[in-house]
PDB file of C-alpha atoms and ligand atoms in Angstrom:
ATOM      1  CA  UNK A  25       0.000   0.000   0.000  1.00  0.00           C
ATOM      2  CA  UNK A  26       1.369   3.425  -0.925  1.00  0.00           C
ATOM      3  CA  UNK A  27       1.395   5.713   2.126  1.00  0.00           C
ATOM      4  CA  UNK A  28      -0.648   8.848   1.534  1.00  0.00           C
ATOM      5  CA  UNK A  29       0.033  12.319   2.868  1.00  0.00           C
ATOM      6  CA  UNK A  30      -2.653  14.726   3.999  1.00  0.00           C
ATOM      7  CA  UNK A  31      -1.208  18.143   4.723  1.00  0.00           C
ATOM      8  CA  UNK A  32      -2.811  20.041   7.572  1.00  0.00           C
ATOM      9  CA  UNK A  33      -2.747  23.747   6.654  1.00  0.00           C
ATOM     10  CA  UNK A  34      -4.188  25.180   9.882  1.00  0.00           C
ATOM     11  CA  UNK A  35      -0.895  26.890  10.661  1.00  0.00           C
ATOM     12  CA  UNK A  36      -1.014  28.920   7.466  1.00  0.00           C
ATOM     13  CA  UNK A  37      -4.343  30.260   8.698  1.00  0.00           C
ATOM     14  CA  UNK A  38      -2.875  30.855  12.173  1.00  0.00           C
ATOM     15  CA  UNK A  39      -0.248  33.142  10.637  1.00  0.00           C
ATOM     16  CA  UNK A  40      -2.982  35.081   8.862  1.00  0.00           C
ATOM     17  CA  UNK A  41      -5.220  35.344  11.922  1.00  0.00           C
ATOM     18  CA  UNK A  42      -2.532  36.663  14.299  1.00  0.00           C
ATOM     19  CA  UNK A  43      -2.653  39.896  12.305  1.00  0.00           C
ATOM     20  CA  UNK A  44      -6.239  39.593  11.102  1.00  0.00           C
ATOM     21  CA  UNK A  45      -4.823  39.914   7.599  1.00  0.00           C
ATOM     22  CA  UNK A  46      -5.926  38.412   4.301  1.00  0.00           C
ATOM     23  CA  UNK A  47      -2.568  36.642   3.813  1.00  0.00           C
ATOM     24  CA  UNK A  48      -1.106  34.066   3.816  1.00  0.00           C
ATOM     25  CA  UNK A  49      -4.160  32.431   2.300  1.00  0.00           C
ATOM     26  CA  UNK A  50      -4.579  28.731   3.162  1.00  0.00           C
ATOM     27  CA  UNK A  51      -6.282  28.331  -0.210  1.00  0.00           C
ATOM     28  CA  UNK A  52      -3.075  29.346  -2.018  1.00  0.00           C
ATOM     29  CA  UNK A  53      -1.107  27.100   0.335  1.00  0.00           C
ATOM     30  CA  UNK A  54      -3.333  24.136  -0.473  1.00  0.00           C
ATOM     31  CA  UNK A  55      -2.582  24.501  -4.185  1.00  0.00           C
ATOM     32  CA  UNK A  56       1.164  24.471  -3.472  1.00  0.00           C
ATOM     33  CA  UNK A  57       0.739  21.373  -1.271  1.00  0.00           C
ATOM     34  CA  UNK A  58      -1.006  19.609  -4.134  1.00  0.00           C
ATOM     35  CA  UNK A  59       1.785  20.620  -6.508  1.00  0.00           C
ATOM     36  CA  UNK A  60       4.252  19.154  -3.995  1.00  0.00           C
ATOM     37  CA  UNK A  61       2.478  15.785  -4.154  1.00  0.00           C
ATOM     38  CA  UNK A  62       0.041  15.900  -1.226  1.00  0.00           C
ATOM     39  CA  UNK A  63      -2.767  13.375  -1.532  1.00  0.00           C
ATOM     40  CA  UNK A  64      -5.158  15.557   0.417  1.00  0.00           C
ATOM     41  CA  UNK A  65      -5.631  18.690   2.471  1.00  0.00           C
ATOM     42  CA  UNK A  66      -6.752  18.678   6.086  1.00  0.00           C
ATOM     43  CA  UNK A  67      -8.259  21.621   7.929  1.00  0.00           C
ATOM     44  CA  UNK A  68      -9.616  21.846  11.452  1.00  0.00           C
ATOM     45  CA  UNK A  69     -12.581  24.183  11.683  1.00  0.00           C
ATOM     46  CA  UNK A  70     -12.562  24.922  15.377  1.00  0.00           C
ATOM     47  CA  UNK A  71     -15.600  26.175  17.235  1.00  0.00           C
ATOM     48  CA  UNK A  72     -13.663  29.325  18.215  1.00  0.00           C
ATOM     49  CA  UNK A  73     -12.478  29.853  14.578  1.00  0.00           C
ATOM     50  CA  UNK A  74      -8.969  30.593  15.834  1.00  0.00           C
ATOM     51  CA  UNK A  75      -7.359  29.703  12.492  1.00  0.00           C
ATOM     52  CA  UNK A  76      -9.392  28.149   9.676  1.00  0.00           C
ATOM     53  CA  UNK A  77     -12.497  30.152   8.734  1.00  0.00           C
ATOM     54  CA  UNK A  78     -15.748  28.963   7.148  1.00  0.00           C
ATOM     55  CA  UNK A  79     -14.780  30.779   3.960  1.00  0.00           C
ATOM     56  CA  UNK A  80     -11.558  28.732   3.696  1.00  0.00           C
ATOM     57  CA  UNK A  81     -13.406  25.425   3.869  1.00  0.00           C
ATOM     58  CA  UNK A  82     -15.978  26.522   1.290  1.00  0.00           C
ATOM     59  CA  UNK A  83     -13.358  27.643  -1.250  1.00  0.00           C
ATOM     60  CA  UNK A  84     -11.166  24.583  -0.630  1.00  0.00           C
ATOM     61  CA  UNK A  85     -14.154  22.362  -1.355  1.00  0.00           C
ATOM     62  CA  UNK A  86     -14.475  24.026  -4.753  1.00  0.00           C
ATOM     63  CA  UNK A  87     -10.856  24.180  -5.846  1.00  0.00           C
ATOM     64  CA  UNK A  88      -9.056  21.111  -4.483  1.00  0.00           C
ATOM     65  CA  UNK A  89      -7.955  18.514  -7.009  1.00  0.00           C
ATOM     66  CA  UNK A  90      -7.252  16.004  -4.246  1.00  0.00           C
ATOM     67  CA  UNK A  91      -9.291  15.281  -1.125  1.00  0.00           C
ATOM     68  CA  UNK A  92     -10.642  17.579   1.565  1.00  0.00           C
ATOM     69  CA  UNK A  93     -10.509  16.182   5.091  1.00  0.00           C
ATOM     70  CA  UNK A  94     -12.385  18.263   7.672  1.00  0.00           C
ATOM     71  CA  UNK A  95     -11.368  17.872  11.301  1.00  0.00           C
ATOM     72  CA  UNK A  96     -14.146  18.906  13.644  1.00  0.00           C
ATOM     73  CA  UNK A  97     -15.750  18.400  17.026  1.00  0.00           C
ATOM     74  CA  UNK A  98     -18.758  16.079  17.190  1.00  0.00           C
ATOM     75  CA  UNK A  99     -21.221  18.924  17.768  1.00  0.00           C
ATOM     76  CA  UNK A 100     -24.408  20.019  15.981  1.00  0.00           C
ATOM     77  CA  UNK A 101     -22.974  23.212  14.471  1.00  0.00           C
ATOM     78  CA  UNK A 102     -20.081  21.347  12.830  1.00  0.00           C
ATOM     79  CA  UNK A 103     -22.254  18.481  11.593  1.00  0.00           C
ATOM     80  CA  UNK A 104     -24.494  21.035   9.849  1.00  0.00           C
ATOM     81  CA  UNK A 105     -21.480  22.689   8.238  1.00  0.00           C
ATOM     82  CA  UNK A 106     -20.087  19.336   7.083  1.00  0.00           C
ATOM     83  CA  UNK A 107     -23.446  18.309   5.615  1.00  0.00           C
ATOM     84  CA  UNK A 108     -23.540  21.603   3.733  1.00  0.00           C
ATOM     85  CA  UNK A 109     -19.933  21.609   2.478  1.00  0.00           C
ATOM     86  CA  UNK A 110     -19.576  17.843   1.928  1.00  0.00           C
ATOM     87  CA  UNK A 111     -15.856  17.232   2.481  1.00  0.00           C
ATOM     88  CA  UNK A 112     -14.544  13.879   1.236  1.00  0.00           C
ATOM     89  CA  UNK A 113     -13.899  12.873   4.826  1.00  0.00           C
ATOM     90  CA  UNK A 114     -14.440  14.110   8.355  1.00  0.00           C
ATOM     91  CA  UNK A 115     -12.148  13.353  11.266  1.00  0.00           C
ATOM     92  CA  UNK A 116     -13.900  13.722  14.613  1.00  0.00           C
ATOM     93  CA  UNK A 117     -11.602  15.238  17.217  1.00  0.00           C
ATOM     94  CA  UNK A 118     -11.984  16.340  20.841  1.00  0.00           C
ATOM     95  CA  UNK A 119     -11.858  20.081  21.294  1.00  0.00           C
ATOM     96  CA  UNK A 120     -11.116  22.215  24.334  1.00  0.00           C
ATOM     97  CA  UNK A 121     -11.043  25.966  24.060  1.00  0.00           C
ATOM     98  CA  UNK A 122      -7.960  26.480  26.223  1.00  0.00           C
ATOM     99  CA  UNK A 123      -5.734  23.960  24.428  1.00  0.00           C
ATOM    100  CA  UNK A 124      -2.883  25.018  22.116  1.00  0.00           C
ATOM    101  CA  UNK A 125      -3.585  22.082  19.825  1.00  0.00           C
ATOM    102  CA  UNK A 126      -5.579  18.843  19.989  1.00  0.00           C
ATOM    103  CA  UNK A 127      -4.316  17.268  23.197  1.00  0.00           C
ATOM    104  CA  UNK A 128      -5.519  13.691  23.141  1.00  0.00           C
ATOM    105  CA  UNK A 129      -7.706  11.280  21.251  1.00  0.00           C
ATOM    106  CA  UNK A 130     -11.470  11.329  21.452  1.00  0.00           C
ATOM    107  CA  UNK A 131     -12.906   9.167  24.237  1.00  0.00           C
ATOM    108  CA  UNK A 132     -15.290   7.151  22.069  1.00  0.00           C
ATOM    109  CA  UNK A 133     -16.277   4.878  24.942  1.00  0.00           C
ATOM    110  CA  UNK A 134     -17.449   7.825  27.050  1.00  0.00           C
ATOM    111  CA  UNK A 135     -19.378   9.589  24.279  1.00  0.00           C
ATOM    112  CA  UNK A 136     -20.486   6.620  22.183  1.00  0.00           C
ATOM    113  CA  UNK A 137     -24.136   7.709  21.834  1.00  0.00           C
ATOM    114  CA  UNK A 138     -23.257  11.162  20.501  1.00  0.00           C
ATOM    115  CA  UNK A 139     -20.581   9.762  18.217  1.00  0.00           C
ATOM    116  CA  UNK A 140     -22.813   7.027  16.810  1.00  0.00           C
ATOM    117  CA  UNK A 141     -25.393   9.656  15.799  1.00  0.00           C
ATOM    118  CA  UNK A 142     -22.812  11.968  14.261  1.00  0.00           C
ATOM    119  CA  UNK A 143     -21.190   9.103  12.328  1.00  0.00           C
ATOM    120  CA  UNK A 144     -24.593   8.013  11.020  1.00  0.00           C
ATOM    121  CA  UNK A 145     -25.549  11.535   9.804  1.00  0.00           C
ATOM    122  CA  UNK A 146     -22.230  12.056   8.042  1.00  0.00           C
ATOM    123  CA  UNK A 147     -22.033   8.598   6.471  1.00  0.00           C
ATOM    124  CA  UNK A 148     -25.626   8.879   5.229  1.00  0.00           C
ATOM    125  CA  UNK A 149     -24.435  11.930   3.304  1.00  0.00           C
ATOM    126  CA  UNK A 150     -21.635   9.909   1.706  1.00  0.00           C
ATOM    127  CA  UNK A 151     -18.862  11.397   3.859  1.00  0.00           C
ATOM    128  CA  UNK A 152     -16.110   9.039   5.059  1.00  0.00           C
ATOM    129  CA  UNK A 153     -15.793   9.281   8.842  1.00  0.00           C
ATOM    130  CA  UNK A 154     -12.635   8.831  10.841  1.00  0.00           C
ATOM    131  CA  UNK A 155     -12.204   9.157  14.613  1.00  0.00           C
ATOM    132  CA  UNK A 156      -9.032  10.539  16.167  1.00  0.00           C
ATOM    133  CA  UNK A 157      -8.168   8.219  19.056  1.00  0.00           C
ATOM    134  CA  UNK A 158      -5.311   7.119  21.229  1.00  0.00           C
ATOM    135  CA  UNK A 159      -3.710   3.799  20.181  1.00  0.00           C
ATOM    136  CA  UNK A 160      -5.949   1.801  22.512  1.00  0.00           C
ATOM    137  CA  UNK A 161      -7.715  -1.376  21.387  1.00  0.00           C
ATOM    138  CA  UNK A 162     -10.859  -0.716  23.469  1.00  0.00           C
ATOM    139  CA  UNK A 163     -11.254   2.718  21.883  1.00  0.00           C
ATOM    140  CA  UNK A 164     -10.699   1.223  18.433  1.00  0.00           C
ATOM    141  CA  UNK A 165     -13.350  -1.463  19.042  1.00  0.00           C
ATOM    142  CA  UNK A 166     -15.805   1.217  20.091  1.00  0.00           C
ATOM    143  CA  UNK A 167     -15.003   3.279  16.973  1.00  0.00           C
ATOM    144  CA  UNK A 168     -15.852   0.176  14.948  1.00  0.00           C
ATOM    145  CA  UNK A 169     -19.089  -0.287  16.892  1.00  0.00           C
ATOM    146  CA  UNK A 170     -19.950   3.348  16.168  1.00  0.00           C
ATOM    147  CA  UNK A 171     -19.664   2.396  12.491  1.00  0.00           C
ATOM    148  CA  UNK A 172     -16.697   4.648  11.662  1.00  0.00           C
ATOM    149  CA  UNK A 173     -14.893   4.011   8.359  1.00  0.00           C
ATOM    150  CA  UNK A 174     -11.470   4.828   9.775  1.00  0.00           C
ATOM    151  CA  UNK A 175      -9.476   5.678  12.858  1.00  0.00           C
ATOM    152  CA  UNK A 176      -6.677   8.214  13.041  1.00  0.00           C
ATOM    153  CA  UNK A 177      -4.176   7.013  15.623  1.00  0.00           C
ATOM    154  CA  UNK A 178      -2.834   9.794  17.824  1.00  0.00           C
ATOM    155  CA  UNK A 179       0.948   9.744  17.434  1.00  0.00           C
ATOM    156  CA  UNK A 180       1.527  12.618  19.876  1.00  0.00           C
ATOM    157  CA  UNK A 181       2.795  10.514  22.780  1.00  0.00           C
ATOM    158  CA  UNK A 182       5.252   8.690  20.524  1.00  0.00           C
ATOM    159  CA  UNK A 183       6.494  11.973  19.077  1.00  0.00           C
ATOM    160  CA  UNK A 184       7.015  13.621  22.449  1.00  0.00           C
ATOM    161  CA  UNK A 185       8.516  10.579  24.227  1.00  0.00           C
ATOM    162  CA  UNK A 186      11.435  11.802  26.358  1.00  0.00           C
ATOM    163  CA  UNK A 187      13.778   8.870  25.635  1.00  0.00           C
ATOM    164  CA  UNK A 188      14.204   5.670  23.616  1.00  0.00           C
ATOM    165  CA  UNK A 189      12.575   3.462  26.237  1.00  0.00           C
ATOM    166  CA  UNK A 190       9.371   5.510  26.127  1.00  0.00           C
ATOM    167  CA  UNK A 191       9.422   5.947  22.370  1.00  0.00           C
ATOM    168  CA  UNK A 192       9.870   2.179  21.838  1.00  0.00           C
ATOM    169  CA  UNK A 193       6.920   1.577  24.138  1.00  0.00           C
ATOM    170  CA  UNK A 194       4.732   4.120  22.341  1.00  0.00           C
ATOM    171  CA  UNK A 195       5.775   2.737  18.951  1.00  0.00           C
ATOM    172  CA  UNK A 196       4.742  -0.766  20.005  1.00  0.00           C
ATOM    173  CA  UNK A 197       1.336   0.613  21.047  1.00  0.00           C
ATOM    174  CA  UNK A 198       0.946   2.203  17.614  1.00  0.00           C
ATOM    175  CA  UNK A 199       1.962  -1.026  15.868  1.00  0.00           C
ATOM    176  CA  UNK A 200      -0.510  -3.124  17.911  1.00  0.00           C
ATOM    177  CA  UNK A 201      -3.290  -0.581  17.466  1.00  0.00           C
ATOM    178  CA  UNK A 202      -2.742  -0.348  13.701  1.00  0.00           C
ATOM    179  CA  UNK A 203      -2.848  -4.148  13.381  1.00  0.00           C
ATOM    180  CA  UNK A 204      -6.001  -4.424  15.503  1.00  0.00           C
ATOM    181  CA  UNK A 205      -7.816  -1.658  13.610  1.00  0.00           C
ATOM    182  CA  UNK A 206      -6.842  -3.111  10.241  1.00  0.00           C
ATOM    183  CA  UNK A 207      -8.083  -6.537  11.312  1.00  0.00           C
ATOM    184  CA  UNK A 208     -11.432  -5.007  12.290  1.00  0.00           C
ATOM    185  CA  UNK A 209     -11.742  -3.676   8.749  1.00  0.00           C
ATOM    186  CA  UNK A 210     -11.068  -0.063   9.640  1.00  0.00           C
ATOM    187  CA  UNK A 211      -8.943   2.194   7.473  1.00  0.00           C
ATOM    188  CA  UNK A 212      -5.959   3.281   9.554  1.00  0.00           C
ATOM    189  CA  UNK A 213      -4.605   6.834   9.533  1.00  0.00           C
ATOM    190  CA  UNK A 214      -2.130   8.489  11.891  1.00  0.00           C
ATOM    191  CA  UNK A 215      -1.097  11.952  12.874  1.00  0.00           C
ATOM    192  CA  UNK A 216      -0.015  14.599  15.373  1.00  0.00           C
ATOM    193  CA  UNK A 217       3.520  15.708  16.093  1.00  0.00           C
ATOM    194  CA  UNK A 218       5.070  13.856  13.157  1.00  0.00           C
ATOM    195  CA  UNK A 219       8.132  15.516  11.646  1.00  0.00           C
ATOM    196  CA  UNK A 220      11.094  14.887   9.323  1.00  0.00           C
ATOM    197  CA  UNK A 221      13.004  13.028  12.065  1.00  0.00           C
ATOM    198  CA  UNK A 222      10.385  10.898  13.775  1.00  0.00           C
ATOM    199  CA  UNK A 223       8.377   9.857  10.720  1.00  0.00           C
ATOM    200  CA  UNK A 224      10.447   6.803   9.721  1.00  0.00           C
ATOM    201  CA  UNK A 225       9.337   4.163  12.220  1.00  0.00           C
ATOM    202  CA  UNK A 226       5.686   5.199  12.147  1.00  0.00           C
ATOM    203  CA  UNK A 227       5.614   5.376   8.356  1.00  0.00           C
ATOM    204  CA  UNK A 228       7.047   1.851   8.246  1.00  0.00           C
ATOM    205  CA  UNK A 229       3.900   0.423   9.904  1.00  0.00           C
ATOM    206  CA  UNK A 230       2.305  -1.252   6.886  1.00  0.00           C
ATOM    207  CA  UNK A 231      -1.324  -1.022   8.039  1.00  0.00           C
ATOM    208  CA  UNK A 232      -1.260   2.795   8.149  1.00  0.00           C
ATOM    209  CA  UNK A 233      -2.656   4.232   4.954  1.00  0.00           C
ATOM    210  CA  UNK A 234      -2.636   7.956   5.524  1.00  0.00           C
ATOM    211  CA  UNK A 235      -0.570  10.415   7.541  1.00  0.00           C
ATOM    212  CA  UNK A 236      -1.903  13.827   8.488  1.00  0.00           C
ATOM    213  CA  UNK A 237       0.962  16.214   9.082  1.00  0.00           C
ATOM    214  CA  UNK A 238       0.865  19.961   9.600  1.00  0.00           C
ATOM    215  CA  UNK A 239       3.153  21.859  11.906  1.00  0.00           C
ATOM    216  CA  UNK A 240       6.492  20.388  10.819  1.00  0.00           C
ATOM    217  CA  UNK A 241       5.746  20.872   7.119  1.00  0.00           C
ATOM    218  CA  UNK A 242       4.608  24.472   7.522  1.00  0.00           C
ATOM    219  CA  UNK A 243       7.649  25.186   9.734  1.00  0.00           C
ATOM    220  CA  UNK A 244      10.031  23.743   7.138  1.00  0.00           C
ATOM    221  CA  UNK A 245       8.273  25.712   4.408  1.00  0.00           C
ATOM    222  CA  UNK A 246       9.597  28.907   6.020  1.00  0.00           C
ATOM    223  CA  UNK A 247      13.079  27.821   4.888  1.00  0.00           C
ATOM    224  CA  UNK A 248      12.551  25.792   1.722  1.00  0.00           C
ATOM    225  CA  UNK A 249       9.098  26.764   0.456  1.00  0.00           C
ATOM    226  CA  UNK A 250       5.872  24.846   0.873  1.00  0.00           C
ATOM    227  CA  UNK A 251       5.950  22.813  -2.325  1.00  0.00           C
ATOM    228  CA  UNK A 252       9.446  21.492  -1.537  1.00  0.00           C
ATOM    229  CA  UNK A 253       8.635  20.859   2.126  1.00  0.00           C
ATOM    230  CA  UNK A 254       5.669  18.725   1.070  1.00  0.00           C
ATOM    231  CA  UNK A 255       7.676  16.878  -1.580  1.00  0.00           C
ATOM    232  CA  UNK A 256      10.370  16.025   0.969  1.00  0.00           C
ATOM    233  CA  UNK A 257       7.776  14.532   3.330  1.00  0.00           C
ATOM    234  CA  UNK A 258       6.183  12.535   0.501  1.00  0.00           C
ATOM    235  CA  UNK A 259       9.629  11.106  -0.289  1.00  0.00           C
ATOM    236  CA  UNK A 260      10.303  10.218   3.356  1.00  0.00           C
ATOM    237  CA  UNK A 261       6.985   8.362   3.573  1.00  0.00           C
ATOM    238  CA  UNK A 262       7.800   6.349   0.459  1.00  0.00           C
ATOM    239  CA  UNK A 263      11.372   5.714   1.611  1.00  0.00           C
ATOM    240  CA  UNK A 264      10.123   4.398   4.949  1.00  0.00           C
ATOM    241  CA  UNK A 265       7.904   1.876   3.130  1.00  0.00           C
ATOM    242  CA  UNK A 266      10.787   0.766   0.929  1.00  0.00           C
ATOM    243  CA  UNK A 267       9.165   2.392  -2.101  1.00  0.00           C
ATOM    244  CA  UNK A 268      12.248   4.417  -3.070  1.00  0.00           C
TER     245      UNK A 268
HETATM  246  N1  PXP B 311      -4.338  14.962  13.076  1.00  0.00           N
HETATM  247  C1  PXP B 311      -5.177  15.571  13.945  1.00  0.00           C
HETATM  248  C2  PXP B 311      -6.447  14.877  14.310  1.00  0.00           C
HETATM  249  C3  PXP B 311      -4.863  16.840  14.478  1.00  0.00           C
HETATM  250  O1  PXP B 311      -5.715  17.421  15.348  1.00  0.00           O
HETATM  251  C4  PXP B 311      -3.674  17.478  14.074  1.00  0.00           C
HETATM  252  C5  PXP B 311      -3.349  18.834  14.608  1.00  0.00           C
HETATM  253  O2  PXP B 311      -4.274  19.755  14.148  1.00  0.00           O
HETATM  254  C6  PXP B 311      -2.850  16.815  13.150  1.00  0.00           C
HETATM  255  C7  PXP B 311      -3.184  15.546  12.691  1.00  0.00           C
HETATM  256  C8  PXP B 311      -1.565  17.415  12.674  1.00  0.00           C
HETATM  257  O3  PXP B 311      -0.692  17.561  13.733  1.00  0.00           O
HETATM  258  P1  PXP B 311       0.675  18.351  13.537  1.00  0.00           P
HETATM  259  O4  PXP B 311       0.319  19.765  13.203  1.00  0.00           O
HETATM  260  O5  PXP B 311       1.354  18.194  14.852  1.00  0.00           O
HETATM  261  O6  PXP B 311       1.406  17.673  12.406  1.00  0.00           O
END
């Protein structure tokens, strides 16, 4: 399976919003990501609209040549927006107003009734639904029972592990979780905190189909340009799978 890259462009919008400017435009950035070989574009429309705006999602829906993946909280307002805009896929994420970025996976076991309903509404509209969860088999089983198409495994703990012992442990959790999810018939995605150094071992997990990466690519783009930064990550993903 060829690993696919979804580029998360929230941080382009963050740079725009800190000055309440009209640039840099995440729509322009998305085009450059596609030229660099991205297989899709991911945006997180947060309830507080701190970076991506409704206008961005609407225009992206019209102009993307690849896929639009909308990250959102499992709340009524966002479900209505998704049903209106019809992204190719939705990734349900937990959202807290005070957090700097998404801090952990969604607790599907705790909010299974809400999630089941949201998954049903979105899938009935032909939208693929993924759930962002920690690499935990019980959470994965519940995502399956909620009828999700995919899970996105939270790689944050692996990426921020303080030493080799912890990172080996977190990697083994990701490997086990990916295998379990794949066996259950779920599509397996992964993301959060992945960069040009830590991508190799995660990208080598054969069950993972898609990687959603944002911050490290946008940061590298400051030095080498966005198209090149994306192309370099695409090459690393393929290299890690022995495809180069
Ligand atoms: N996947 C999900 C569900 C996320 O919430 C984020 C962060 O917005 C990412 C992937 C990308 O994380 P990063 O910006 O650390 O690459």
